[in-house]
mmCIF file of C-alpha atoms in Angstrom:
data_model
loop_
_atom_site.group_PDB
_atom_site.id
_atom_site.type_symbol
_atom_site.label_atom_id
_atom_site.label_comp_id
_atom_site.label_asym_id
_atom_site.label_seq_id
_atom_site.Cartn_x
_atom_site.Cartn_y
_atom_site.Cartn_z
ATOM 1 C CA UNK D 1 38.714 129.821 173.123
ATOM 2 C CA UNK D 2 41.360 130.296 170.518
ATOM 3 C CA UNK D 3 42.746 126.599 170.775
ATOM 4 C CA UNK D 4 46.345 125.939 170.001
ATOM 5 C CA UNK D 5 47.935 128.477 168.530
ATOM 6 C CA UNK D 6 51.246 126.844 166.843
ATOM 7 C CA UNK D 7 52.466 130.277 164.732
ATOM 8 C CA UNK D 8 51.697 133.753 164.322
ATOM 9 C CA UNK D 9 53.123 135.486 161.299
ATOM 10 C CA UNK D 10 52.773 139.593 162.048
ATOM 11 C CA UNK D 11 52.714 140.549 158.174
ATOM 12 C CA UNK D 12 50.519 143.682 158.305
ATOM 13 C CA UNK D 13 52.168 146.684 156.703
ATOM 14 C CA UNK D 14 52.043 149.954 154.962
ATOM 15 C CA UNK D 15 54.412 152.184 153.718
ATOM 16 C CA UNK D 16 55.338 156.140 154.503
ATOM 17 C CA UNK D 17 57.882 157.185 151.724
ATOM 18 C CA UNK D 18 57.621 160.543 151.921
ATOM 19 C CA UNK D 19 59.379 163.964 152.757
ATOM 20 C CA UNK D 20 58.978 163.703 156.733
ATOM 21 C CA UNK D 21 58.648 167.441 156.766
ATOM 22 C CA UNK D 22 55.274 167.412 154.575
ATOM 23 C CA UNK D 23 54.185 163.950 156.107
ATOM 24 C CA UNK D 24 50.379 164.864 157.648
ATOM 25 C CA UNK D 25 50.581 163.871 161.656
ATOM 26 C CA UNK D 26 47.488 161.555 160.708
ATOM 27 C CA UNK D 27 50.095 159.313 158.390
ATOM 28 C CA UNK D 28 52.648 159.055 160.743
ATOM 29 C CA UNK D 29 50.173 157.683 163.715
ATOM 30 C CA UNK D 30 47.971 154.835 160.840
ATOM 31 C CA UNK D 31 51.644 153.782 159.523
ATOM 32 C CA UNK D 32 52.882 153.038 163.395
ATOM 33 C CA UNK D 33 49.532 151.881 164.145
ATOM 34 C CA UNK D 34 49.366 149.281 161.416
ATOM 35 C CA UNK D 35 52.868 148.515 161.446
ATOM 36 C CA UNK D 36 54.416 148.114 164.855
ATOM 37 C CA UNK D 37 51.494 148.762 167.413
ATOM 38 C CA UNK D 38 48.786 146.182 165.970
ATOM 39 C CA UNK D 39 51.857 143.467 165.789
ATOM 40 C CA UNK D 40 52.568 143.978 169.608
ATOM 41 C CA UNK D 41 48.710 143.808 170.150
ATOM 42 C CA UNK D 42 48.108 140.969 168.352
ATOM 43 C CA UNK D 43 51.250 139.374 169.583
ATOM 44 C CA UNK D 44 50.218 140.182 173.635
ATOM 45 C CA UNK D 45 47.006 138.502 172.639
ATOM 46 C CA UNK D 46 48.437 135.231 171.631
ATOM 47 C CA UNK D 47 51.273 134.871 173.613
ATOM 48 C CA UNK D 48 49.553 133.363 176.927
ATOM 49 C CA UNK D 49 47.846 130.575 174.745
ATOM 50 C CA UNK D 50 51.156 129.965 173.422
ATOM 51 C CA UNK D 51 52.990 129.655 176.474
ATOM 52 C CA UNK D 52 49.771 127.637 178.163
ATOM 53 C CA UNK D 53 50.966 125.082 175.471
ATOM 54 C CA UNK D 54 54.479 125.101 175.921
ATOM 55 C CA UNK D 55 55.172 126.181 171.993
ATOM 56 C CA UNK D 56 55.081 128.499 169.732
ATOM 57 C CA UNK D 57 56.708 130.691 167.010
ATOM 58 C CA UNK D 58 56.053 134.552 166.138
ATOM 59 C CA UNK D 59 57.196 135.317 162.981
ATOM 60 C CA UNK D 60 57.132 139.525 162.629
ATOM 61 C CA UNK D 61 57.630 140.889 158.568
ATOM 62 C CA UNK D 62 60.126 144.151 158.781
ATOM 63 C CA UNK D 63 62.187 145.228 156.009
ATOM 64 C CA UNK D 64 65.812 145.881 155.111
ATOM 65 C CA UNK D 65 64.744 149.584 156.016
ATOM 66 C CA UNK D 66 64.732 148.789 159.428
ATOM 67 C CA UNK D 67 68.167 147.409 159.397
ATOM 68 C CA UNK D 68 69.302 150.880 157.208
ATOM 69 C CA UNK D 69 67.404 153.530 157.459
ATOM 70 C CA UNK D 70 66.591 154.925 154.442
ATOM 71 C CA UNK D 71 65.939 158.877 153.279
ATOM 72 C CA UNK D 72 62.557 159.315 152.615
ATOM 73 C CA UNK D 73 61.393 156.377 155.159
ATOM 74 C CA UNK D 74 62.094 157.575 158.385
ATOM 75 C CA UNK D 75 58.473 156.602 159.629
ATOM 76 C CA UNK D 76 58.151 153.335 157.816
ATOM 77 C CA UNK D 77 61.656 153.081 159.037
ATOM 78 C CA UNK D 78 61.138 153.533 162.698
ATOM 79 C CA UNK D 79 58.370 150.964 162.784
ATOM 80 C CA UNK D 80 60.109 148.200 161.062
ATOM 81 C CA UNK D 81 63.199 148.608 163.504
ATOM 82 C CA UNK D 82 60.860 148.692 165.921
ATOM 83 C CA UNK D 83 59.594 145.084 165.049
ATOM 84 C CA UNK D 84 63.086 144.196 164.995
ATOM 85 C CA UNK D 85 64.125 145.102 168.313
ATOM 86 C CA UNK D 86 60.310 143.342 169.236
ATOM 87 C CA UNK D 87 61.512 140.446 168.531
ATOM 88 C CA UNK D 88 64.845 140.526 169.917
ATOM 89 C CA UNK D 89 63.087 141.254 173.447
ATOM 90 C CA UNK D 90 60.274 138.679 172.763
ATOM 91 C CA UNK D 91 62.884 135.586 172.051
ATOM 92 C CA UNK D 92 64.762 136.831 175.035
ATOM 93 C CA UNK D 93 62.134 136.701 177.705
ATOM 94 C CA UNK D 94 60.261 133.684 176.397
ATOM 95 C CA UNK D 95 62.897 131.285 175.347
ATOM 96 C CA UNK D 96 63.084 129.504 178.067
ATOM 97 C CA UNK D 97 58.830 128.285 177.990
ATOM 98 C CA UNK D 98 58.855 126.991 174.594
ATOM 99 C CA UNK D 99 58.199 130.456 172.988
ATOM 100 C CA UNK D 100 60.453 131.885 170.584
ATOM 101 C CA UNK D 101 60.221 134.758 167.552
ATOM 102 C CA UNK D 102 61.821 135.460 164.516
ATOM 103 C CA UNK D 103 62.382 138.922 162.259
ATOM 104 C CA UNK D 104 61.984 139.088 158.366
ATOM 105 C CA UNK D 105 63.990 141.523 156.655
ATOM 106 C CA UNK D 106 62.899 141.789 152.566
ATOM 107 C CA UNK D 107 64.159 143.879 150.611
ATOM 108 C CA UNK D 108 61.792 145.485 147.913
ATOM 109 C CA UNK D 109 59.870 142.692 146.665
ATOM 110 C CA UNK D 110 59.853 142.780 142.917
ATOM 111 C CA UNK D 111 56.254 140.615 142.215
ATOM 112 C CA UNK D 112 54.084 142.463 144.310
ATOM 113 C CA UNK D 113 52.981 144.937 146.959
ATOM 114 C CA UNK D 114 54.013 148.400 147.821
ATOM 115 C CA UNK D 115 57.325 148.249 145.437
ATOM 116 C CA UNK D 116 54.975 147.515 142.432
ATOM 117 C CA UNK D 117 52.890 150.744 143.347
ATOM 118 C CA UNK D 118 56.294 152.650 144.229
ATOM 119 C CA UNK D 119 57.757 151.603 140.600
ATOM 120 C CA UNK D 120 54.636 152.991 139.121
ATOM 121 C CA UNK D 121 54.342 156.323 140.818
ATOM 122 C CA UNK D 122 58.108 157.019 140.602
ATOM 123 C CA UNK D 123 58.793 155.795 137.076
ATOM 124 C CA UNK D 124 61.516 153.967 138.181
ATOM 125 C CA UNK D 125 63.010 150.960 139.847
ATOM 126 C CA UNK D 126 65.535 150.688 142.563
ATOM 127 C CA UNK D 127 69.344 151.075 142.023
ATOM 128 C CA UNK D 128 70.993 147.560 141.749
ATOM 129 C CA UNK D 129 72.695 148.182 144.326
ATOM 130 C CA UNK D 130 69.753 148.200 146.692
ATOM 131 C CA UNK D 131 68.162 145.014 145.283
ATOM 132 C CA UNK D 132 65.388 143.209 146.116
ATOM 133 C CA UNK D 133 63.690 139.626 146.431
ATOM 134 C CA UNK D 134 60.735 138.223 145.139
ATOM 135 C CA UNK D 135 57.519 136.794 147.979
ATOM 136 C CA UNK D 136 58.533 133.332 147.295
ATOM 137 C CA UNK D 137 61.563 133.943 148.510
ATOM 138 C CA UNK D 138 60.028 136.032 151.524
ATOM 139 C CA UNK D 139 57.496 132.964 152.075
ATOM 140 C CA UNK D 140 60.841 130.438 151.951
ATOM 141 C CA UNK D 141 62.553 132.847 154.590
ATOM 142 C CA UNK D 142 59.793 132.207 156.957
ATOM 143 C CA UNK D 143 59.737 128.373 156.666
ATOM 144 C CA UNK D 144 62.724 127.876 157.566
ATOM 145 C CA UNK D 145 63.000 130.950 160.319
ATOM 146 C CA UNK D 146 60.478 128.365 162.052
ATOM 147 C CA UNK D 147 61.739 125.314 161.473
ATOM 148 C CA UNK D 148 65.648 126.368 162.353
ATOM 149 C CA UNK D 149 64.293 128.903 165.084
ATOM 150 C CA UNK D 150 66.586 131.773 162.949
ATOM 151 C CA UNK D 151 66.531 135.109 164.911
ATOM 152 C CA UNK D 152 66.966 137.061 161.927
ATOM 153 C CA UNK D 153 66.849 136.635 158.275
ATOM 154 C CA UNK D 154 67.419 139.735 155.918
ATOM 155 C CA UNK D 155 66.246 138.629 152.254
ATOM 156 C CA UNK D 156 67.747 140.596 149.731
ATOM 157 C CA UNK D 157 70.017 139.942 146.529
ATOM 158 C CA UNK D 158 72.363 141.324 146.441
ATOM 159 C CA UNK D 159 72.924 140.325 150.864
ATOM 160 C CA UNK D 160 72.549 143.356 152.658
ATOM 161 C CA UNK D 161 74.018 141.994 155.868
ATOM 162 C CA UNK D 162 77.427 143.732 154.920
ATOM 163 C CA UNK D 163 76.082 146.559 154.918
ATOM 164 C CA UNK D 164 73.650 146.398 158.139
ATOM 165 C CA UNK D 165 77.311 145.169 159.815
ATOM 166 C CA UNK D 166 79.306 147.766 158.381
ATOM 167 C CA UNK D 167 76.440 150.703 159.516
ATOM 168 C CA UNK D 168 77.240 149.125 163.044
ATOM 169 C CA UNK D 169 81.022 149.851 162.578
ATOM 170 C CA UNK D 170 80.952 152.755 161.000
ATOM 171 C CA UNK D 171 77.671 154.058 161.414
ATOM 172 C CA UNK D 172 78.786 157.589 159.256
ATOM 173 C CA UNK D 173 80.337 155.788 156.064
ATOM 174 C CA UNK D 174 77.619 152.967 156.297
ATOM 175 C CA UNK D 175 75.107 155.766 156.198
ATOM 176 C CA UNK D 176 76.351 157.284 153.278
ATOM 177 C CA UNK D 177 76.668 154.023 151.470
ATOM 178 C CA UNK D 178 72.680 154.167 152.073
ATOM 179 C CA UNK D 179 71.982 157.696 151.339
ATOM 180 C CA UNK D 180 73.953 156.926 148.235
ATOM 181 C CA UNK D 181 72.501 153.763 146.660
ATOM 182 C CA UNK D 182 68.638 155.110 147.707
ATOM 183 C CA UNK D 183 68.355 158.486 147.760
ATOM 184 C CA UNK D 184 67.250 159.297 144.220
ATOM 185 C CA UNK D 185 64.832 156.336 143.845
ATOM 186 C CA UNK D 186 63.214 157.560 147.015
ATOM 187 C CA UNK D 187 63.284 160.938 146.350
ATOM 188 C CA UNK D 188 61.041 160.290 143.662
ATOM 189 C CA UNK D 189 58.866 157.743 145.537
ATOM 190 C CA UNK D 190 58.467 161.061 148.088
ATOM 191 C CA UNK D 191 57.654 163.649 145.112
ATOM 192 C CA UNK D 192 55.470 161.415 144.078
ATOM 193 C CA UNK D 193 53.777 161.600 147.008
ATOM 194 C CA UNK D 194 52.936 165.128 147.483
ATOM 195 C CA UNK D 195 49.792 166.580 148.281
#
């Protein structure tokens, strides 16, 4: 018996910044396994002790890169729009039983985790432009996702939101704005990479 189960926070997550064409099969199926399919596992598992009490909140960690696409990401990518759209269909069907779900967007985080290793293998940072947040703030985000029942929170500095809004309006100039700002840090992310 798992008891009450008040929150589940899907955080699990590893990245795939790489040149898709070179990216080994084997990659491609551990990044969606750990990233999208063990959330909706995990999530199908707790979900009928949640609604048995009426309550509760599933928090699931994607990443600006699911709200733009990035070059060089289009597996890591996939998955964390993927947890998006999760959650979108999750708050939907439930919210009506006491259930409901919220999405995490960071941006790179600059005091930890897979940035820190990116920085290190690339020799370089991310453009300004791009940005990035820190895990207190990511931590923060999450709080109060729960406590205001927020569908979505991207956190980023500078806000990304324009952009995600302007890739829905113009989905050709917002991906260029993207391909722009990122393409050169993750280029090198992805040569670093190579077998």
């Amino acid at each position: 018996d798992l008891g009450t189960l008040d929150v589940l926070v899907n955080n699990a997550g590893i990245e795939a910044f790489c040149h898709f064409a070179e990216l080994p099969l084997d990659r491609i199926e551990e990044t969606i396994r750990v990233n999208l399919t063990s959330a909706l596992n995990l999530t199908r598992l707790v979900v009928p002790h949640m609604l048995a009490a009426g309550r509760g909140h599933v928090v699931n960690m994607s990443s600006t890169a699911g709200k733009l696409g990035p070059p060089f990401g289009a597996v890591y990518a996939t998955t964390k729009a993927g947890l998006i759209a999760f959650t979108q269909s999750i708050r939907s069907e439930y919210r009506n039983r006491g259930l409901s779900a919220s999405v995490i967007c960071p941006g790179f985080a600059d005091d930890g985790g897979i940035y820190d290793r990116m920085k290190a293998e690339s020799g370089r940072h991310s453009p300004p432009f791009v940005g990035s947040t820190t895990a207190d703030r990511v931590a923060r985000a999450v709080i109060r996702a729960i406590e205001k029942d927020c569908p979505e929170i991207i956190v980023n500095s500078p806000p990304l939101r324009p952009i995600a809004v302007l890739m829905q309006m113009f989905p050709a100039l917002g991906a260029s704005l993207v391909r722009v700002a990122s393409a050169r840090f993750l280029k090198r992310v992805a040569d670093s990479q190579r077998l």
